[in-house]
Coordinates of C-alpha atoms in Angstrom, one line a residue:
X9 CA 176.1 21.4 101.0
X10 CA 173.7 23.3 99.0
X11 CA 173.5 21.9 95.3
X12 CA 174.5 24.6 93.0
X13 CA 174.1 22.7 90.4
X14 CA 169.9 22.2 90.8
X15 CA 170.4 26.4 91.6
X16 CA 172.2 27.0 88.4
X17 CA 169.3 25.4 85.9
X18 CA 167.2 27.8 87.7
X19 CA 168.6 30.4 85.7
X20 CA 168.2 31.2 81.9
X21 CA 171.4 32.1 80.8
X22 CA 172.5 31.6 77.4
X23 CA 174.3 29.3 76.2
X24 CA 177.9 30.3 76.1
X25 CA 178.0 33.6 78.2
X26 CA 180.0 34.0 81.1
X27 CA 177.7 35.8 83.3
X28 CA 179.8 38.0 85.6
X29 CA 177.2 40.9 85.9
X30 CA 174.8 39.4 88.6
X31 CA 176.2 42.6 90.9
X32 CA 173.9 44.6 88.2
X33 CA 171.5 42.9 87.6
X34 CA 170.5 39.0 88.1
X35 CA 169.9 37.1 85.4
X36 CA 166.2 35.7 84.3
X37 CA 164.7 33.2 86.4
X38 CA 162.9 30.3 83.8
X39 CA 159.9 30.3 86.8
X40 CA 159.2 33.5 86.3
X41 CA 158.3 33.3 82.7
X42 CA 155.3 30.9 83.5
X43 CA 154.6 32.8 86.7
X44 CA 154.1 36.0 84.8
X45 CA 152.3 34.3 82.2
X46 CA 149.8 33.4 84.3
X47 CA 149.9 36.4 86.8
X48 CA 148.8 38.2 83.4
X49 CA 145.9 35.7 82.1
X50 CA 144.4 33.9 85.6
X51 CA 144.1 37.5 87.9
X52 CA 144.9 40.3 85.5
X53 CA 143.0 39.0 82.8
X54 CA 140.0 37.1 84.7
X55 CA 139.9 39.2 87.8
X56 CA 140.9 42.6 86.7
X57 CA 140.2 44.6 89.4
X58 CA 138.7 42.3 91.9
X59 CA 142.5 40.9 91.9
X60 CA 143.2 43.4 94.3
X61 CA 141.5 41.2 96.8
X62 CA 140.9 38.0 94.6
X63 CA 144.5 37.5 94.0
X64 CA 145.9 39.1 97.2
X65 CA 147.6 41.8 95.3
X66 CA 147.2 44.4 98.0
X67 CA 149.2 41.7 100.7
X68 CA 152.3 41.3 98.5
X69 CA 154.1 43.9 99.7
X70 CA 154.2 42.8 103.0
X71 CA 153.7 38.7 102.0
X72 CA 157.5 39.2 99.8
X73 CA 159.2 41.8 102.0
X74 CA 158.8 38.6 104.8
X75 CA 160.3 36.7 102.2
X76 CA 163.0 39.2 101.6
X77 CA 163.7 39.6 105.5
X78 CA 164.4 35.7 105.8
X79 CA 167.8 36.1 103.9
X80 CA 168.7 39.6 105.7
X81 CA 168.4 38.4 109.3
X82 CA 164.9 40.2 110.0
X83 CA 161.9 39.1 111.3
X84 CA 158.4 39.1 110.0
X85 CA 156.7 42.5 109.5
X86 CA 159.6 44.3 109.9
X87 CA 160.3 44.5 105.8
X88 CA 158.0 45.6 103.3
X89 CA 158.4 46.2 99.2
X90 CA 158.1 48.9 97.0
X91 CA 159.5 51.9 94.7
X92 CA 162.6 52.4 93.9
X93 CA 166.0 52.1 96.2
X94 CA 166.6 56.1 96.4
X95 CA 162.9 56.3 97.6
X96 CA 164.1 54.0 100.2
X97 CA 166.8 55.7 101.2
X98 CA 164.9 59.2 101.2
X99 CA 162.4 57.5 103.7
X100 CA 164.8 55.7 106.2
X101 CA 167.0 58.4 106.4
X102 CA 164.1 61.4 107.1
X103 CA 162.7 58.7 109.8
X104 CA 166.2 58.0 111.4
X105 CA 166.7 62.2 111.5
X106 CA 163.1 62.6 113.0
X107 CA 164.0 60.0 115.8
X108 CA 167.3 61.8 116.6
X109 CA 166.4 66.1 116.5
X110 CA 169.1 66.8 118.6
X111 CA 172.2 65.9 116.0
X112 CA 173.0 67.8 113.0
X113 CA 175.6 65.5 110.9
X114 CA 174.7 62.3 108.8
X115 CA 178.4 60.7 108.4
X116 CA 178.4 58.5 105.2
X117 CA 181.9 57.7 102.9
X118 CA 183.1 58.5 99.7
X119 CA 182.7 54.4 98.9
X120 CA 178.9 55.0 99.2
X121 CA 176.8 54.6 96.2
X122 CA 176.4 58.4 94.9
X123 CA 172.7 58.1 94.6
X124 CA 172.1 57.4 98.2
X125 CA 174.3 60.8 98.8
X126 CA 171.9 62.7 96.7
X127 CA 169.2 61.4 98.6
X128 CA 170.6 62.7 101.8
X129 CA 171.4 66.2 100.4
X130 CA 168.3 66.9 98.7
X131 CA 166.6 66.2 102.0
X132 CA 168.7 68.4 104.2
X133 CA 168.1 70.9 101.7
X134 CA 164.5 70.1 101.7
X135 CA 164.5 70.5 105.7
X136 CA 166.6 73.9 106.1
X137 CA 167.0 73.2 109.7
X138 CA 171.1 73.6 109.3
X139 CA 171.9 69.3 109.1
X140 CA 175.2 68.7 107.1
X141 CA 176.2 65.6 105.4
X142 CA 179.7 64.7 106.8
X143 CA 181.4 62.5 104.0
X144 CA 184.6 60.7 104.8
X145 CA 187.4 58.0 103.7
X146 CA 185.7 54.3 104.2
X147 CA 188.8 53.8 106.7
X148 CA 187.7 57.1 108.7
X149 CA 184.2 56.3 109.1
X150 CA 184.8 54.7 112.6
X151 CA 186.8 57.7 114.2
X152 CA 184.6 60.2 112.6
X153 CA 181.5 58.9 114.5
X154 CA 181.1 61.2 117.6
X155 CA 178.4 63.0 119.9
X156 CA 177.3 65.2 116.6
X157 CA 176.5 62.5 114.4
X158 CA 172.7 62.2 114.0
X159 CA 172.9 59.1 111.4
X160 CA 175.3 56.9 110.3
X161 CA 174.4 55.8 106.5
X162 CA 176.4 53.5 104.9
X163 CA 176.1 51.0 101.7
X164 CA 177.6 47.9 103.8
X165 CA 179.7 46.6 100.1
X166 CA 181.7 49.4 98.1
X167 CA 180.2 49.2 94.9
X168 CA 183.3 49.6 93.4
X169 CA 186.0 47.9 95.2
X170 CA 183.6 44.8 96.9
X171 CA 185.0 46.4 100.4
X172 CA 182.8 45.0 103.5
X173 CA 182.1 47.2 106.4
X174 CA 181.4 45.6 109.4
X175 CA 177.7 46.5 110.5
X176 CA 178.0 44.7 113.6
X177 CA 181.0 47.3 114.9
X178 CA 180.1 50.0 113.4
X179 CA 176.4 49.9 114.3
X180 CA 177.6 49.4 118.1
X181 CA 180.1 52.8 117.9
X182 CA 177.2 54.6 116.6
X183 CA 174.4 53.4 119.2
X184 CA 177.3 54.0 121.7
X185 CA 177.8 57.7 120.3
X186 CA 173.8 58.1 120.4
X187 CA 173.3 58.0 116.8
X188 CA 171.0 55.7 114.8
X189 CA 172.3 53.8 111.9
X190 CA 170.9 53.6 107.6
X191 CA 172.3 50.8 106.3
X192 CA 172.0 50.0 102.4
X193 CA 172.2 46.4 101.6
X194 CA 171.9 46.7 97.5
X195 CA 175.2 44.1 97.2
X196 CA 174.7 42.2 100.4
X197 CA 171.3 40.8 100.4
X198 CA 171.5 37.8 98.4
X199 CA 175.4 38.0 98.1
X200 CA 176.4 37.6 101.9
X201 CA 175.0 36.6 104.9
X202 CA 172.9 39.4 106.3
X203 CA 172.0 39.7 110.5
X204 CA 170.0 42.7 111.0
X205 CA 168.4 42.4 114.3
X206 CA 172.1 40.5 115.4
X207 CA 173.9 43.9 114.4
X208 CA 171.2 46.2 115.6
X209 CA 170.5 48.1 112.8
X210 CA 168.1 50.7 112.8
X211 CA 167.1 50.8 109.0
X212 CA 167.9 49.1 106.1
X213 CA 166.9 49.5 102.7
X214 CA 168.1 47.5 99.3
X215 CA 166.9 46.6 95.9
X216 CA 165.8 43.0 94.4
X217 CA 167.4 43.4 90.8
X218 CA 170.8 42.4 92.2
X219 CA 171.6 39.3 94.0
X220 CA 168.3 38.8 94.3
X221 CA 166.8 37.9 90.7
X222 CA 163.7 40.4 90.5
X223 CA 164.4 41.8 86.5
X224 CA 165.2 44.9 85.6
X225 CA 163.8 48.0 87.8
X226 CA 162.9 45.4 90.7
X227 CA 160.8 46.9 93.8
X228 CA 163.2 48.1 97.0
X229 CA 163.1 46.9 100.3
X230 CA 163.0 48.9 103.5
X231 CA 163.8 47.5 107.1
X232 CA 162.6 49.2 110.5
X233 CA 163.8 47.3 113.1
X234 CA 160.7 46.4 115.8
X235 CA 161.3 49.3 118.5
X236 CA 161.0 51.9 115.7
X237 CA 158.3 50.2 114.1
X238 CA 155.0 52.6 116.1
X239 CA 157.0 55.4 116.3
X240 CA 159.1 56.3 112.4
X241 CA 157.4 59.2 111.1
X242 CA 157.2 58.3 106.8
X243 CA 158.0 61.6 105.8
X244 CA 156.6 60.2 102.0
X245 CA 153.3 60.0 103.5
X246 CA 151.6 57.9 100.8
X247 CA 147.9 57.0 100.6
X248 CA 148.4 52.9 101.2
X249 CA 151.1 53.9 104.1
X250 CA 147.7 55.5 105.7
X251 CA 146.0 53.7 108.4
X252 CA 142.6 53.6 105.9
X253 CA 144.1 53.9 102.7
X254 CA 139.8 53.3 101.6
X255 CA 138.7 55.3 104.1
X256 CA 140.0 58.3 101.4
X257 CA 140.4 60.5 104.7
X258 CA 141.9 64.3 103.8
X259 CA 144.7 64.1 106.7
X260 CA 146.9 61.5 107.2
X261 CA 147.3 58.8 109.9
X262 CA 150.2 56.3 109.9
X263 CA 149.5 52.8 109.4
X264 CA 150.3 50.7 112.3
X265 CA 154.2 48.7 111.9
X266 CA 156.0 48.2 109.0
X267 CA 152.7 49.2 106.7
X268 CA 153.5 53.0 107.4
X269 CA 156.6 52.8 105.1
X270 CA 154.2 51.6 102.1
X271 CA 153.7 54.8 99.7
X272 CA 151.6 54.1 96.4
X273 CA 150.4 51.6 94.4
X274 CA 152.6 48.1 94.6
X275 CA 153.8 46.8 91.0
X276 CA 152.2 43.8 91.2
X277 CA 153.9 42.5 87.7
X278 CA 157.3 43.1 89.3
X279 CA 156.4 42.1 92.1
X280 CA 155.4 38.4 90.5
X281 CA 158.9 38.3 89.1
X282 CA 160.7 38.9 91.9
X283 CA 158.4 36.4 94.0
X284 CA 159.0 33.2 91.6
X285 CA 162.6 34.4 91.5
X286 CA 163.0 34.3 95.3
X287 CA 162.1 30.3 95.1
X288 CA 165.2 29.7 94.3
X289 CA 166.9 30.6 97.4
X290 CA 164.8 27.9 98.8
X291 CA 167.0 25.1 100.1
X292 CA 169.7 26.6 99.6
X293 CA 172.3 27.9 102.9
X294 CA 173.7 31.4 102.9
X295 CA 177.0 30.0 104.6
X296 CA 177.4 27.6 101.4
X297 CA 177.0 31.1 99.5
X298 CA 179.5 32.7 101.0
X299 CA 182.1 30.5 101.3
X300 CA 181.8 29.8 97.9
X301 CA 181.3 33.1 96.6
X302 CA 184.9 33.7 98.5
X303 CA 186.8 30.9 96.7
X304 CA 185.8 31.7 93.3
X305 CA 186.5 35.4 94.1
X306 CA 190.0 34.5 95.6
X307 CA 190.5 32.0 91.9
X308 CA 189.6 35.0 89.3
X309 CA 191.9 37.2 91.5
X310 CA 195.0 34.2 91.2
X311 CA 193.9 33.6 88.0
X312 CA 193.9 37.4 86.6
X313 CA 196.9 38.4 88.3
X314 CA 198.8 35.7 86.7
X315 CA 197.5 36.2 83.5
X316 CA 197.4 39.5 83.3
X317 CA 199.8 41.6 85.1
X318 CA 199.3 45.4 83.6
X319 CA 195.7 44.7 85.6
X320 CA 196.2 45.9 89.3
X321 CA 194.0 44.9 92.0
X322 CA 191.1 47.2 93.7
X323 CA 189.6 44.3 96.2
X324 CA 191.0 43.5 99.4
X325 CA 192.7 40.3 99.1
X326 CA 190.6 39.2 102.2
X327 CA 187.8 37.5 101.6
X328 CA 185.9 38.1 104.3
X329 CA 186.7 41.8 103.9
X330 CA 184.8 42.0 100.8
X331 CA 181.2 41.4 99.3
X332 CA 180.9 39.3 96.3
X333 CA 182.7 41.1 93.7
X334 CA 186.2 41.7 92.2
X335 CA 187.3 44.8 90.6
X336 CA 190.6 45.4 88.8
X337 CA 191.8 49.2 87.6
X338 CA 193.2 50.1 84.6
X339 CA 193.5 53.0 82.5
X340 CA 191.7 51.7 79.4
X341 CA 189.2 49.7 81.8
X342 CA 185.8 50.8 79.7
X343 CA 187.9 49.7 76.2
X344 CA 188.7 46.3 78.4
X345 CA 185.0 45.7 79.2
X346 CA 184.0 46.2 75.9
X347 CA 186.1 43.8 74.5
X348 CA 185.1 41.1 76.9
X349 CA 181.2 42.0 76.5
X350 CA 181.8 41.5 72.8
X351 CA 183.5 37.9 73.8
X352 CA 180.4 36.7 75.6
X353 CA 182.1 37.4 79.4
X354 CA 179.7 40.1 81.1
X355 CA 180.9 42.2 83.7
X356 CA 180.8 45.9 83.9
X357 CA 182.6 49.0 84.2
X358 CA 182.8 52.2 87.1
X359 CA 184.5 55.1 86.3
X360 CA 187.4 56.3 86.5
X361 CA 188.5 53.1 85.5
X362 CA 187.6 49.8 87.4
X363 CA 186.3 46.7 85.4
X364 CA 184.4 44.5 88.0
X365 CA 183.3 41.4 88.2
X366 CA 180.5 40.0 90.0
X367 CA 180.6 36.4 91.5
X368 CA 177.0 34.5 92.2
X369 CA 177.4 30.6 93.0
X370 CA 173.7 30.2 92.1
X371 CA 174.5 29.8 88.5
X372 CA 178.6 30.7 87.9
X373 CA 181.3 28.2 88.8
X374 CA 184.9 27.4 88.6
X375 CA 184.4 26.8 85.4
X376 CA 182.7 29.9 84.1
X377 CA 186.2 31.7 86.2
X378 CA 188.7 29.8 84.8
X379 CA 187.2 30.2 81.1
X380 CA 186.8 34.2 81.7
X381 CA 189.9 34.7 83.2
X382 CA 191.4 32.9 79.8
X383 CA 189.6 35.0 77.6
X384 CA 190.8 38.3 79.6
X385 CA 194.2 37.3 79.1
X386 CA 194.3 37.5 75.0
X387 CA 192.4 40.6 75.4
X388 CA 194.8 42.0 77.1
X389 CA 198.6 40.4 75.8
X390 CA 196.9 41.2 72.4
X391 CA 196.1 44.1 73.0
X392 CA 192.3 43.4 71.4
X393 CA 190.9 46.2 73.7
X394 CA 191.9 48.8 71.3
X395 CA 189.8 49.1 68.8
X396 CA 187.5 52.2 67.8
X397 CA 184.4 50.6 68.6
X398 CA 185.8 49.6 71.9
X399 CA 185.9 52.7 73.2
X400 CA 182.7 54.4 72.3
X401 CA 181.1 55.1 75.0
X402 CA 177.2 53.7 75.8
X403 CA 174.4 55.2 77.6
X404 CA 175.0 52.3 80.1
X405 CA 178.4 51.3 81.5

């Protein structure tokens, strides 16, 4: 059985929060600190540009993304890090389309995450070549997939509701139908157990400032799985994706594999953060995560709904139906969250009105549930929620 406890001091949480928010972003890893530190004074400082080779700064996209691809189910060199998770999506999407001309319709769902549906209609936009984003119900998706469908993109967990899709099933129906599948892993990777090459995907993309530890604005991944590796087309055709980026040729030549989908300049300071923070998966077994993960999910939910009955339910009650999160809806849900914010329990709020809760067992226990389901339960019998300053709302929710 992993040791959660050794995983927990990992993790520089202070003292007396309940952190709930690790579906947002992770919480600090205390290696990172020195690694940075030293990043900063041993290559930045000493090296400066000679780091580039020096410090094999140029190799960490592709050094980390193998790193990343151990807890997603891919092999080596088919991952690689960089830019942000829309830019991601942008890129595995255009390649998917280019590898399919013959279909018009990318089928996604309403549960996706709405950034990766602005990706997909600024680029049929972009292409004018008469594609059409085809967005239906979560529970739809499999009927809807048919002999038009070009891509199937999907975000495998709801980021509101926690609900799991099964990538192994639906990844079949579309490869069955002749489509190719874009699957976004930004609450799975790190949360669940991940088999990419097992379900067949086609593409994957995620980010690292999750589940995954990598601080705020963490570099994406992006997956290609090895028989589209020599022949994705990166529409983003970026200098180090070249096959010379120092050659400084005028016309572009894609680098060979996974190094094709590299764009500009890696951020190597980010890229040190995530890297000490991705030690602490070391050891530990993704099955203890997620069984785990489930049973303090299934506690808060027991817990809240006897506490707390005016809260009603948005996450299947199956836990292997759903990621690593719990969300409950109520009308006053932003007012809610603020009150328990202001309490030292972090969790976050989706509009309309879902209050959600995210459950990591590499630093929150039974413990940390029982004590924030307590705490919800005078904010809500009295009534604490509504207060003026509750319900101001931030830039950030």
């Amino acid at each position: 059985m992993t040791d959660f406890a050794r995983t927990r001091a990992l993790f520089d949480i202070p003292e007396g929060m309940i952190y709930l928010d690790g579906n947002s972003l992770g919480p600090l890893p205390v290696a990172a600190k020195e690694r940075v530190a030293a990043m900063l004074a041993d290559e930045w400082g000493k090296h400066l540009i000679k780091g580039w080779n020096a410090a094999g700064w140029m190799n960490q996209s592709r050094r980390i993304g193998d790193r990343v691809g151990k807890l997603i189910g891919a092999p080596e060199g088919t991952t690689i890090m960089g830019d942000t998770l829309s830019i991601k999506v942008y890129q595995a999407l255009a390649a998917a389309l280019d590898l399919n001309p013959g279909r018009q319709v990318v089928l996604s769902d309403s549960g996706n995450f709405p950034s990766d549906l602005y990706m997909a209609q600024g680029l049929i936009g972009s292409l004018g070549r008469g594609l059409e984003l085809k967005v239906v119900e979560p529970e739809a998706v499999a009927d809807a997939i048919d002999e038009t469908v070009a891509v199937l993109m999907l975000t495998e967990v709801d980021y509101r509701t926690g609900r799991l899709h099964d990538m192994k099933a639906l990844t079949a129906k579309a490869h069955a139908a002749g489509a190719l599948t874009v699957w976004d892993l930004a609450h799975s990777a790190g949360a669940l157990p991940v088999d990419l090459i097992g379900a067949g995907a086609d593409f994957a993309v995620g980010c690292t400032y999750k589940y995954l530890n990598g601080g705020p604005g963490a570099p994406a991944f992006i997956y290609v799985a090895p028989k589209h590796l020599e022949t994705a087309r990166p529409a983003l055709s970026g200098w180090l994706g070249h096959e010379a980026p120092f050659a400084f040729d005028l016309d572009y030549r894609a680098g060979a594999g996974i190094d094709r989908m590299r764009v500009g300049t890696p951020p190597v300071i980010a890229l040190t953060v995530l890297d000490a923070a991705l030690d602490a998966w070391e050891g530990v077994s993704m099955a203890d995560v997620r069984a785990t993960s489930i049973a303090l999910c299934d506690l808060f939910i027991a817990e809240v709904e006897k506490r707390c009955p005016d809260l009603v339910l948005a996450t299947t009650r199956d836990g292997e139906r759903r990621g690593s999160q719990v969300s409950f809806r109520h009308p006053q849900g932003y007012a809610i969250m603020q009150a328990l914010i202001a309490r030292n329990v972090i969790g976050d709020f989706r509009a309309p009105d879902a209050i959600r809760f995210g459950f990591t067992p590499l630093y929150i226990g039974e413990k940390d549930v029982l004590g924030a389901a307590a705490i919800l339960e005078t904010i809500m019998k009295d009534r604490l929620w509504d207060r003026p300053e509750y319900h101001r709302k931030a830039a950030v929710t």
